[in-house]
Amino acid sequence: MKTINLKLLALAFMATTTVPVIAQEEHAHDAHQAEVTAEASQMTMATIRKLDLDNGKITLKHEAIKNLGMPGMTMVFQIEDKTLFNGLSEGDMVQFKAEKKGTALVVTSLEKMQHKGH
């Protein structure tokens, strides 16, 4: 009888200490996933320096691109969807998202910023 009581006591102890640990691990995973999602969805500010419509390229002077771990600089990006060029001109301020696809950096989203007072 003592052996059964000790086994039940040990089982009850394990159940009460394991559940909070699992809950903490799930919470930490959810928090990390939310951080990754928020970081990936952030837009980066930039100024258009050059548009190359024929080759689907855009030169941007951009702020730090957090999801790529890239500091601010001026560089050329590819654009797969050329409709993103619609309504854009050199000198326009934009917000964009970029991803690394193979060896290329590709703009996946691009929005022209409205000038104050317009």
PDB file of C-alpha atoms in Angstrom:
ATOM      1  CA  MET A   1       0.000   0.000   0.000  1.00  0.00           C
ATOM      2  CA  LYS A   2       2.873   2.388   0.810  1.00  0.00           C
ATOM      3  CA  THR A   3       4.413   1.712  -2.604  1.00  0.00           C
ATOM      4  CA  ILE A   4       1.187   2.612  -4.403  1.00  0.00           C
ATOM      5  CA  ASN A   5       0.789   5.820  -2.366  1.00  0.00           C
ATOM      6  CA  LEU A   6       4.388   6.833  -3.108  1.00  0.00           C
ATOM      7  CA  LYS A   7       3.870   6.177  -6.829  1.00  0.00           C
ATOM      8  CA  LEU A   8       0.673   8.236  -6.850  1.00  0.00           C
ATOM      9  CA  LEU A   9       2.390  11.028  -4.944  1.00  0.00           C
ATOM     10  CA  ALA A  10       5.313  10.998  -7.412  1.00  0.00           C
ATOM     11  CA  LEU A  11       2.914  11.040 -10.366  1.00  0.00           C
ATOM     12  CA  ALA A  12       0.934  13.941  -8.900  1.00  0.00           C
ATOM     13  CA  PHE A  13       4.167  15.871  -8.278  1.00  0.00           C
ATOM     14  CA  MET A  14       5.365  15.305 -11.861  1.00  0.00           C
ATOM     15  CA  ALA A  15       2.022  16.436 -13.274  1.00  0.00           C
ATOM     16  CA  THR A  16       2.030  19.698 -11.335  1.00  0.00           C
ATOM     17  CA  THR A  17       5.628  20.591 -12.194  1.00  0.00           C
ATOM     18  CA  THR A  18       5.602  19.576 -15.870  1.00  0.00           C
ATOM     19  CA  VAL A  19       2.512  21.515 -17.003  1.00  0.00           C
ATOM     20  CA  PRO A  20       3.877  24.980 -16.091  1.00  0.00           C
ATOM     21  CA  VAL A  21       7.167  24.197 -17.870  1.00  0.00           C
ATOM     22  CA  ILE A  22       5.323  23.159 -21.026  1.00  0.00           C
ATOM     23  CA  ALA A  23       3.161  26.291 -20.824  1.00  0.00           C
ATOM     24  CA  GLN A  24       6.277  28.477 -20.458  1.00  0.00           C
ATOM     25  CA  GLU A  25       7.913  26.828 -23.482  1.00  0.00           C
ATOM     26  CA  GLU A  26       4.759  27.350 -25.580  1.00  0.00           C
ATOM     27  CA  HIS A  27       4.559  30.993 -24.461  1.00  0.00           C
ATOM     28  CA  ALA A  28       8.213  31.583 -25.350  1.00  0.00           C
ATOM     29  CA  HIS A  29       7.686  29.973 -28.775  1.00  0.00           C
ATOM     30  CA  ASP A  30       4.558  32.100 -29.420  1.00  0.00           C
ATOM     31  CA  ALA A  31       6.408  35.282 -28.390  1.00  0.00           C
ATOM     32  CA  HIS A  32       9.330  34.445 -30.697  1.00  0.00           C
ATOM     33  CA  GLN A  33       6.964  33.689 -33.594  1.00  0.00           C
ATOM     34  CA  ALA A  34       5.145  37.005 -33.060  1.00  0.00           C
ATOM     35  CA  GLU A  35       8.497  38.832 -33.040  1.00  0.00           C
ATOM     36  CA  VAL A  36       9.573  37.152 -36.303  1.00  0.00           C
ATOM     37  CA  THR A  37       6.204  37.937 -37.923  1.00  0.00           C
ATOM     38  CA  ALA A  38       6.287  41.582 -36.815  1.00  0.00           C
ATOM     39  CA  GLU A  39       9.840  41.993 -38.043  1.00  0.00           C
ATOM     40  CA  ALA A  40       9.054  40.461 -41.432  1.00  0.00           C
ATOM     41  CA  SER A  41       6.014  42.700 -41.890  1.00  0.00           C
ATOM     42  CA  GLN A  42       7.901  45.954 -41.246  1.00  0.00           C
ATOM     43  CA  MET A  43       8.249  48.334 -44.147  1.00  0.00           C
ATOM     44  CA  THR A  44      11.524  50.137 -44.841  1.00  0.00           C
ATOM     45  CA  MET A  45      11.713  53.791 -45.896  1.00  0.00           C
ATOM     46  CA  ALA A  46      13.635  54.654 -49.062  1.00  0.00           C
ATOM     47  CA  THR A  47      14.105  57.151 -51.879  1.00  0.00           C
ATOM     48  CA  ILE A  48      14.012  55.967 -55.483  1.00  0.00           C
ATOM     49  CA  ARG A  49      17.310  56.784 -57.210  1.00  0.00           C
ATOM     50  CA  LYS A  50      16.712  54.944 -60.498  1.00  0.00           C
ATOM     51  CA  LEU A  51      13.991  52.910 -62.212  1.00  0.00           C
ATOM     52  CA  ASP A  52      14.939  50.279 -64.819  1.00  0.00           C
ATOM     53  CA  LEU A  53      11.539  49.213 -66.152  1.00  0.00           C
ATOM     54  CA  ASP A  54      12.911  47.042 -68.971  1.00  0.00           C
ATOM     55  CA  ASN A  55      14.986  44.876 -66.628  1.00  0.00           C
ATOM     56  CA  GLY A  56      12.667  44.978 -63.605  1.00  0.00           C
ATOM     57  CA  LYS A  57      15.186  46.717 -61.329  1.00  0.00           C
ATOM     58  CA  ILE A  58      14.983  49.619 -58.923  1.00  0.00           C
ATOM     59  CA  THR A  59      17.791  51.497 -57.179  1.00  0.00           C
ATOM     60  CA  LEU A  60      16.837  52.582 -53.668  1.00  0.00           C
ATOM     61  CA  LYS A  61      18.621  54.661 -51.050  1.00  0.00           C
ATOM     62  CA  HIS A  62      17.135  52.874 -48.058  1.00  0.00           C
ATOM     63  CA  GLU A  63      17.183  52.851 -44.274  1.00  0.00           C
ATOM     64  CA  ALA A  64      18.202  49.686 -42.413  1.00  0.00           C
ATOM     65  CA  ILE A  65      16.302  46.611 -43.614  1.00  0.00           C
ATOM     66  CA  LYS A  66      15.692  44.789 -40.335  1.00  0.00           C
ATOM     67  CA  ASN A  67      14.418  41.480 -41.710  1.00  0.00           C
ATOM     68  CA  LEU A  68      17.588  41.154 -43.816  1.00  0.00           C
ATOM     69  CA  GLY A  69      19.954  42.515 -41.150  1.00  0.00           C
ATOM     70  CA  MET A  70      21.168  45.119 -43.656  1.00  0.00           C
ATOM     71  CA  PRO A  71      22.275  48.663 -42.776  1.00  0.00           C
ATOM     72  CA  GLY A  72      21.065  51.684 -44.719  1.00  0.00           C
ATOM     73  CA  MET A  73      22.713  52.164 -48.128  1.00  0.00           C
ATOM     74  CA  THR A  74      21.985  52.680 -51.818  1.00  0.00           C
ATOM     75  CA  MET A  75      21.585  49.516 -53.866  1.00  0.00           C
ATOM     76  CA  VAL A  76      19.767  47.810 -56.726  1.00  0.00           C
ATOM     77  CA  PHE A  77      16.850  45.438 -56.121  1.00  0.00           C
ATOM     78  CA  GLN A  78      14.928  43.241 -58.501  1.00  0.00           C
ATOM     79  CA  ILE A  79      11.166  43.526 -58.814  1.00  0.00           C
ATOM     80  CA  GLU A  80       9.278  40.446 -59.971  1.00  0.00           C
ATOM     81  CA  ASP A  81       5.935  42.251 -60.319  1.00  0.00           C
ATOM     82  CA  LYS A  82       6.516  45.200 -62.660  1.00  0.00           C
ATOM     83  CA  THR A  83       3.104  46.663 -61.762  1.00  0.00           C
ATOM     84  CA  LEU A  84       4.810  47.881 -58.582  1.00  0.00           C
ATOM     85  CA  PHE A  85       6.483  50.518 -60.809  1.00  0.00           C
ATOM     86  CA  ASN A  86       3.114  52.101 -61.683  1.00  0.00           C
ATOM     87  CA  GLY A  87       2.965  55.764 -60.648  1.00  0.00           C
ATOM     88  CA  LEU A  88       6.589  55.879 -59.439  1.00  0.00           C
ATOM     89  CA  SER A  89       9.315  58.331 -60.433  1.00  0.00           C
ATOM     90  CA  GLU A  90      12.938  58.885 -59.477  1.00  0.00           C
ATOM     91  CA  GLY A  91      13.091  60.931 -56.267  1.00  0.00           C
ATOM     92  CA  ASP A  92       9.848  59.511 -54.840  1.00  0.00           C
ATOM     93  CA  MET A  93       9.811  58.487 -51.192  1.00  0.00           C
ATOM     94  CA  VAL A  94       8.558  54.916 -50.728  1.00  0.00           C
ATOM     95  CA  GLN A  95       8.100  52.193 -48.155  1.00  0.00           C
ATOM     96  CA  PHE A  96       9.053  48.701 -49.243  1.00  0.00           C
ATOM     97  CA  LYS A  97       9.554  45.117 -48.180  1.00  0.00           C
ATOM     98  CA  ALA A  98      12.360  42.996 -49.603  1.00  0.00           C
ATOM     99  CA  GLU A  99      13.289  39.330 -49.395  1.00  0.00           C
ATOM    100  CA  LYS A 100      16.316  37.329 -50.362  1.00  0.00           C
ATOM    101  CA  LYS A 101      15.403  34.858 -53.114  1.00  0.00           C
ATOM    102  CA  GLY A 102      18.393  32.750 -54.025  1.00  0.00           C
ATOM    103  CA  THR A 103      21.207  35.243 -54.479  1.00  0.00           C
ATOM    104  CA  ALA A 104      18.912  38.139 -55.434  1.00  0.00           C
ATOM    105  CA  LEU A 105      17.306  40.762 -53.234  1.00  0.00           C
ATOM    106  CA  VAL A 106      13.741  41.209 -54.445  1.00  0.00           C
ATOM    107  CA  VAL A 107      11.234  43.939 -53.593  1.00  0.00           C
ATOM    108  CA  THR A 108       7.965  42.186 -52.762  1.00  0.00           C
ATOM    109  CA  SER A 109       5.907  45.217 -51.723  1.00  0.00           C
ATOM    110  CA  LEU A 110       6.279  48.903 -52.553  1.00  0.00           C
ATOM    111  CA  GLU A 111       4.135  51.901 -51.574  1.00  0.00           C
ATOM    112  CA  LYS A 112       4.648  55.519 -52.570  1.00  0.00           C
ATOM    113  CA  MET A 113       4.629  57.880 -49.608  1.00  0.00           C
ATOM    114  CA  GLN A 114       2.323  60.882 -49.743  1.00  0.00           C
ATOM    115  CA  HIS A 115       4.062  64.230 -49.371  1.00  0.00           C
ATOM    116  CA  LYS A 116       2.858  66.387 -46.494  1.00  0.00           C
ATOM    117  CA  GLY A 117       0.462  69.086 -47.604  1.00  0.00           C
ATOM    118  CA  HIS A 118      -0.935  67.087 -50.577  1.00  0.00           C
TER     119      HIS A 118
END
